[in-house]
Amino acid sequence: MKVPYEPIVEAARTYYNSPDADTFYAEIWGGEDIHIGIYARPDEPIADASRRTVERLADLLGAVPADARILDIGSGFGGAARYLARRFGCEVVALNLSERENERCEALNSAAGLDHLIDVVDGSFEDIPLADGSVDVVWSQDAILHSGQRGKVVSEVARVLKPEGRFVFTDIMASGRCGPEALAPVLARIHLDTLGSVPFYQAAGAANGLAMTGWHDLSKELPVHYARVAAELAGNREALAGRVSAAYIDRMLTGLHHWVDAGRAGCLTWGMLELRKHG
């Protein structure tokens, strides 16, 4: 029998299982990679910019042997999992809350001829269903912000990593330069009271035997990305009629503009973090 998720986790699962969200992320956000992109120009296709993020995060790993095992927590539609499996030829476990997204992920894996390398698992990164010391790399992109127990997520990551294993991820974080009132609109969007921060992840990692070995600040990309998504959504509103509700589009546009405003005000930070487990 499946153990019920915590309310915040269940809220995220319900949201990403909704037909509105599924269509929005598949058709507007890019379909493969549903996270923040790195832009060569502000009007670049979202899919191209988002794939660039995957490539650069993977570059931080260097050479990964084919007998390695990578865990992607919050894997979405599995774009990164497919990229990693294709690039390194290794096993990838794609752990994700949304059964709807996981079904799409499995279909895309099969179409790409990569289903033999990718294991799609329904589950929460607050309680990773893998054995201790069973993975070489944990990967995540813009997912941990949705957790109400980020310290537990870091603890779980440390538990499943092998000695000298690596944790590479991106996350939307508080910069520490703004008060709670400035962050209130974006926190309301994700139904949480706080965001993580670079100092938080450094401290949480240290408490769980993970040393921070790199922080790559790419905060300027955050408002560019959300402005690009908002423009794409607004421009395709008529085409989405009947498939995405008008109420969802209205809420999404409002939320996207809150992220843009907070990013431009310097209240948010985003980038790539690298941690390594002690041997």
Short mmCIF file of C-alpha atoms in Angstrom, two decimals:
data_model
loop_
_atom_site.label_atom_id
_atom_site.label_comp_id
_atom_site.label_asym_id
_atom_site.label_seq_id
_atom_site.Cartn_x
_atom_site.Cartn_y
_atom_site.Cartn_z
CA MET A 1 0.00 0.00 0.00
CA LYS A 2 1.36 3.40 -0.97
CA VAL A 3 2.24 5.65 1.98
CA PRO A 4 0.42 9.02 1.74
CA TYR A 5 2.62 12.00 0.95
CA GLU A 6 2.94 15.04 3.18
CA PRO A 7 0.40 17.78 2.26
CA ILE A 8 2.96 20.00 0.50
CA VAL A 9 4.31 17.05 -1.49
CA GLU A 10 0.79 15.95 -2.39
CA ALA A 11 -0.06 19.49 -3.53
CA ALA A 12 2.90 19.44 -5.94
CA ARG A 13 1.93 15.97 -7.18
CA THR A 14 -1.67 17.06 -7.79
CA TYR A 15 -0.55 20.18 -9.64
CA TYR A 16 1.86 18.41 -11.99
CA ASN A 17 -0.70 15.65 -12.63
CA SER A 18 -3.28 18.18 -13.83
CA PRO A 19 -4.07 18.29 -17.57
CA ASP A 20 -3.57 22.07 -17.56
CA ALA A 21 -0.04 21.84 -16.16
CA ASP A 22 0.88 18.87 -18.33
CA THR A 23 -0.13 20.68 -21.53
CA PHE A 24 1.48 23.96 -20.47
CA TYR A 25 4.87 22.41 -19.67
CA ALA A 26 4.82 20.16 -22.73
CA GLU A 27 3.83 22.81 -25.27
CA ILE A 28 5.01 26.14 -23.85
CA TRP A 29 7.99 25.34 -21.61
CA GLY A 30 9.67 23.10 -24.15
CA GLY A 31 8.47 19.56 -23.47
CA GLU A 32 11.83 17.92 -22.82
CA ASP A 33 13.41 20.12 -20.14
CA ILE A 34 11.07 21.97 -17.79
CA HIS A 35 13.47 24.16 -15.83
CA ILE A 36 15.30 27.48 -16.22
CA GLY A 37 17.28 27.98 -19.41
CA ILE A 38 20.56 29.72 -20.18
CA TYR A 39 19.92 32.15 -23.02
CA ALA A 40 22.13 33.19 -25.92
CA ARG A 41 19.56 35.93 -26.63
CA PRO A 42 16.33 36.93 -24.86
CA ASP A 43 14.06 35.69 -27.67
CA GLU A 44 15.78 32.30 -28.06
CA PRO A 45 13.46 29.26 -28.10
CA ILE A 46 12.85 28.04 -24.56
CA ALA A 47 13.73 24.47 -25.48
CA ASP A 48 17.17 25.50 -26.80
CA ALA A 49 18.00 27.55 -23.71
CA SER A 50 16.76 24.82 -21.36
CA ARG A 51 18.84 22.18 -23.12
CA ARG A 52 21.91 24.41 -22.75
CA THR A 53 21.42 24.26 -18.98
CA VAL A 54 21.42 20.46 -19.10
CA GLU A 55 24.59 20.42 -21.18
CA ARG A 56 26.46 22.81 -18.88
CA LEU A 57 25.39 21.01 -15.72
CA ALA A 58 26.51 17.72 -17.26
CA ASP A 59 29.85 19.29 -18.18
CA LEU A 60 30.52 19.73 -14.45
CA LEU A 61 30.52 15.94 -14.09
CA GLY A 62 33.43 15.42 -16.46
CA ALA A 63 33.81 11.83 -17.59
CA VAL A 64 31.16 9.47 -16.19
CA PRO A 65 31.85 5.75 -16.71
CA ALA A 66 29.24 3.55 -18.36
CA ASP A 67 28.92 1.44 -15.20
CA ALA A 68 27.89 4.47 -13.12
CA ARG A 69 24.38 5.03 -11.82
CA ILE A 70 22.84 8.53 -11.88
CA LEU A 71 19.71 9.49 -9.94
CA ASP A 72 17.66 12.45 -11.23
CA ILE A 73 15.34 13.70 -8.48
CA GLY A 74 12.32 15.64 -9.71
CA SER A 75 12.94 14.40 -13.24
CA GLY A 76 9.83 15.84 -14.92
CA PHE A 77 9.47 14.69 -18.52
CA GLY A 78 12.92 13.07 -18.38
CA GLY A 79 14.80 15.31 -20.80
CA ALA A 80 17.91 15.37 -18.61
CA ALA A 81 17.69 11.63 -17.95
CA ARG A 82 17.69 10.94 -21.68
CA TYR A 83 20.55 13.37 -22.26
CA LEU A 84 22.65 11.76 -19.52
CA ALA A 85 21.91 8.22 -20.69
CA ARG A 86 22.79 9.15 -24.25
CA ARG A 87 25.93 11.11 -23.36
CA PHE A 88 27.43 8.71 -20.80
CA GLY A 89 25.79 5.39 -21.70
CA CYS A 90 25.06 4.72 -18.04
CA GLU A 91 21.99 3.79 -16.01
CA VAL A 92 19.77 6.69 -14.96
CA VAL A 93 16.99 6.50 -12.38
CA ALA A 94 14.33 9.16 -13.01
CA LEU A 95 12.48 9.79 -9.72
CA ASN A 96 9.40 11.99 -9.99
CA LEU A 97 6.14 12.63 -8.14
CA SER A 98 3.78 13.03 -11.08
CA GLU A 99 2.47 9.83 -12.58
CA ARG A 100 1.24 11.78 -15.60
CA GLU A 101 4.71 13.21 -16.24
CA ASN A 102 6.25 9.79 -15.69
CA GLU A 103 4.00 8.24 -18.31
CA ARG A 104 5.10 10.89 -20.79
CA CYS A 105 8.72 10.31 -19.76
CA GLU A 106 8.47 6.56 -20.38
CA ALA A 107 6.93 7.11 -23.82
CA LEU A 108 9.72 9.55 -24.76
CA ASN A 109 12.37 7.17 -23.45
CA SER A 110 10.95 4.39 -25.61
CA ALA A 111 10.75 6.62 -28.69
CA ALA A 112 14.41 7.58 -28.17
CA GLY A 113 15.46 3.94 -27.78
CA LEU A 114 16.75 4.64 -24.27
CA ASP A 115 14.23 2.80 -22.09
CA HIS A 116 16.81 0.07 -21.40
CA LEU A 117 18.99 2.63 -19.62
CA ILE A 118 16.36 4.69 -17.79
CA ASP A 119 14.30 3.45 -14.86
CA VAL A 120 11.33 5.73 -14.19
CA VAL A 121 10.24 5.63 -10.55
CA ASP A 122 7.15 7.19 -8.93
CA GLY A 123 8.18 8.77 -5.66
CA SER A 124 9.29 11.71 -3.55
CA PHE A 125 12.84 12.96 -3.06
CA GLU A 126 11.98 13.47 0.61
CA ASP A 127 11.95 9.66 0.92
CA ILE A 128 14.08 8.26 -1.92
CA PRO A 129 13.17 4.60 -2.58
CA LEU A 130 16.76 3.46 -3.19
CA ALA A 131 19.32 1.68 -1.04
CA ASP A 132 22.07 3.41 0.91
CA GLY A 133 25.20 4.10 -1.11
CA SER A 134 23.66 2.92 -4.38
CA VAL A 135 24.28 5.83 -6.79
CA ASP A 136 27.35 7.65 -8.08
CA VAL A 137 25.68 10.95 -8.95
CA VAL A 138 22.50 12.70 -7.83
CA TRP A 139 21.19 15.31 -10.26
CA SER A 140 18.32 17.78 -9.89
CA GLN A 141 17.02 20.83 -11.72
CA ASP A 142 14.76 23.43 -10.13
CA ALA A 143 12.84 20.86 -8.11
CA ILE A 144 13.99 21.07 -4.49
CA LEU A 145 12.39 24.49 -4.03
CA HIS A 146 9.03 22.66 -3.99
CA SER A 147 9.96 20.74 -0.84
CA GLY A 148 8.89 21.84 2.62
CA GLN A 149 11.70 19.68 4.05
CA ARG A 150 14.80 20.63 2.04
CA GLY A 151 17.13 19.48 4.81
CA LYS A 152 15.58 16.03 4.59
CA VAL A 153 16.08 16.04 0.82
CA VAL A 154 19.80 16.74 1.29
CA SER A 155 19.96 14.00 3.94
CA GLU A 156 18.33 11.52 1.57
CA VAL A 157 20.70 12.50 -1.23
CA ALA A 158 23.69 11.91 1.06
CA ARG A 159 22.28 8.56 2.14
CA VAL A 160 21.94 7.13 -1.37
CA LEU A 161 25.28 8.49 -2.64
CA LYS A 162 28.37 6.31 -2.64
CA PRO A 163 31.51 7.65 -0.92
CA GLU A 164 33.01 10.36 -3.18
CA GLY A 165 29.65 10.52 -4.97
CA ARG A 166 28.55 13.86 -6.38
CA PHE A 167 25.41 15.97 -6.09
CA VAL A 168 24.94 18.53 -8.88
CA PHE A 169 21.81 20.62 -9.06
CA THR A 170 20.13 23.91 -9.80
CA ASP A 171 17.54 25.54 -7.60
CA ILE A 172 15.69 28.82 -7.31
CA MET A 173 16.83 30.36 -4.03
CA ALA A 174 16.50 33.44 -1.87
CA SER A 175 19.38 35.85 -2.37
CA GLY A 176 19.23 37.15 1.20
CA ARG A 177 19.03 40.73 -0.06
CA CYS A 178 15.25 41.18 0.34
CA GLY A 179 12.78 40.94 3.18
CA PRO A 180 9.96 38.38 3.44
CA GLU A 181 7.39 40.79 2.02
CA ALA A 182 9.30 40.98 -1.28
CA LEU A 183 9.27 37.20 -1.60
CA ALA A 184 5.65 36.73 -0.52
CA PRO A 185 4.19 36.62 -4.07
CA VAL A 186 6.60 33.92 -5.28
CA LEU A 187 6.24 31.90 -2.08
CA ALA A 188 2.47 31.99 -2.43
CA ARG A 189 2.90 30.56 -5.94
CA ILE A 190 4.62 27.43 -4.56
CA HIS A 191 2.57 27.25 -1.32
CA LEU A 192 5.63 27.48 0.94
CA ASP A 193 7.00 29.89 3.53
CA THR A 194 10.67 29.85 2.53
CA LEU A 195 13.14 29.22 -0.25
CA GLY A 196 16.56 27.64 0.08
CA SER A 197 19.79 29.58 -0.28
CA VAL A 198 23.41 28.88 -1.11
CA PRO A 199 24.41 29.11 2.59
CA PHE A 200 21.55 26.77 3.48
CA TYR A 201 22.67 24.09 1.01
CA GLN A 202 26.29 24.46 2.11
CA ALA A 203 25.30 23.99 5.77
CA ALA A 204 22.83 21.17 5.08
CA GLY A 205 25.44 19.42 2.97
CA ALA A 206 28.11 19.74 5.68
CA ALA A 207 25.69 18.33 8.26
CA ASN A 208 25.26 15.26 6.07
CA GLY A 209 28.84 14.65 4.98
CA LEU A 210 28.68 16.61 1.74
CA ALA A 211 31.24 19.32 0.99
CA MET A 212 30.32 22.14 -1.38
CA THR A 213 32.88 22.14 -4.17
CA GLY A 214 31.32 24.64 -6.55
CA TRP A 215 28.73 27.42 -6.89
CA HIS A 216 28.11 28.93 -10.31
CA ASP A 217 25.93 32.04 -10.06
CA LEU A 218 23.65 32.41 -13.09
CA SER A 219 21.01 34.56 -11.43
CA LYS A 220 20.69 36.90 -14.40
CA GLU A 221 19.10 34.07 -16.39
CA LEU A 222 16.14 33.72 -14.03
CA PRO A 223 14.13 36.82 -15.02
CA VAL A 224 15.09 36.32 -18.68
CA HIS A 225 13.66 32.81 -18.59
CA TYR A 226 10.40 33.63 -16.84
CA ALA A 227 9.81 36.64 -19.08
CA ARG A 228 10.39 34.39 -22.10
CA VAL A 229 7.90 31.79 -20.82
CA ALA A 230 5.32 34.49 -20.07
CA ALA A 231 5.65 35.92 -23.57
CA GLU A 232 5.30 32.49 -25.14
CA LEU A 233 2.24 31.67 -23.04
CA ALA A 234 0.54 34.99 -23.79
CA GLY A 235 1.30 34.65 -27.49
CA ASN A 236 -0.18 31.14 -27.65
CA ARG A 237 -3.22 31.74 -25.50
CA GLU A 238 -5.68 31.38 -28.37
CA ALA A 239 -4.02 28.18 -29.60
CA LEU A 240 -4.31 26.67 -26.11
CA ALA A 241 -8.02 27.44 -25.78
CA GLY A 242 -10.01 24.32 -24.94
CA ARG A 243 -6.91 22.45 -23.80
CA VAL A 244 -5.66 24.73 -21.01
CA SER A 245 -8.20 26.57 -18.91
CA ALA A 246 -8.34 30.35 -19.03
CA ALA A 247 -8.12 30.44 -15.23
CA TYR A 248 -4.89 28.43 -15.29
CA ILE A 249 -3.37 30.73 -17.92
CA ASP A 250 -4.33 33.82 -15.92
CA ARG A 251 -2.81 32.42 -12.72
CA MET A 252 0.31 31.29 -14.54
CA LEU A 253 0.88 34.67 -16.19
CA THR A 254 0.47 36.41 -12.84
CA GLY A 255 2.88 33.99 -11.20
CA LEU A 256 5.45 34.26 -13.96
CA HIS A 257 5.51 38.04 -13.67
CA HIS A 258 6.05 37.73 -9.91
CA TRP A 259 9.16 35.59 -10.59
CA VAL A 260 10.38 38.14 -13.14
CA ASP A 261 9.89 41.04 -10.74
CA ALA A 262 11.61 39.27 -7.85
CA GLY A 263 14.49 38.22 -10.08
CA ARG A 264 15.01 41.72 -11.47
CA ALA A 265 14.89 43.16 -7.94
CA GLY A 266 17.73 40.86 -6.89
CA CYS A 267 15.58 38.95 -4.40
CA LEU A 268 16.18 35.58 -6.07
CA THR A 269 19.30 33.74 -7.07
CA TRP A 270 19.77 30.77 -9.37
CA GLY A 271 22.72 28.74 -10.51
CA MET A 272 24.56 25.43 -10.35
CA LEU A 273 25.73 23.89 -7.09
CA GLU A 274 28.22 21.05 -6.71
CA LEU A 275 28.62 18.93 -3.58
CA ARG A 276 30.72 15.84 -2.99
CA LYS A 277 30.28 13.13 -0.36
CA HIS A 278 33.26 12.45 1.86
CA GLY A 279 35.10 9.20 1.16
#
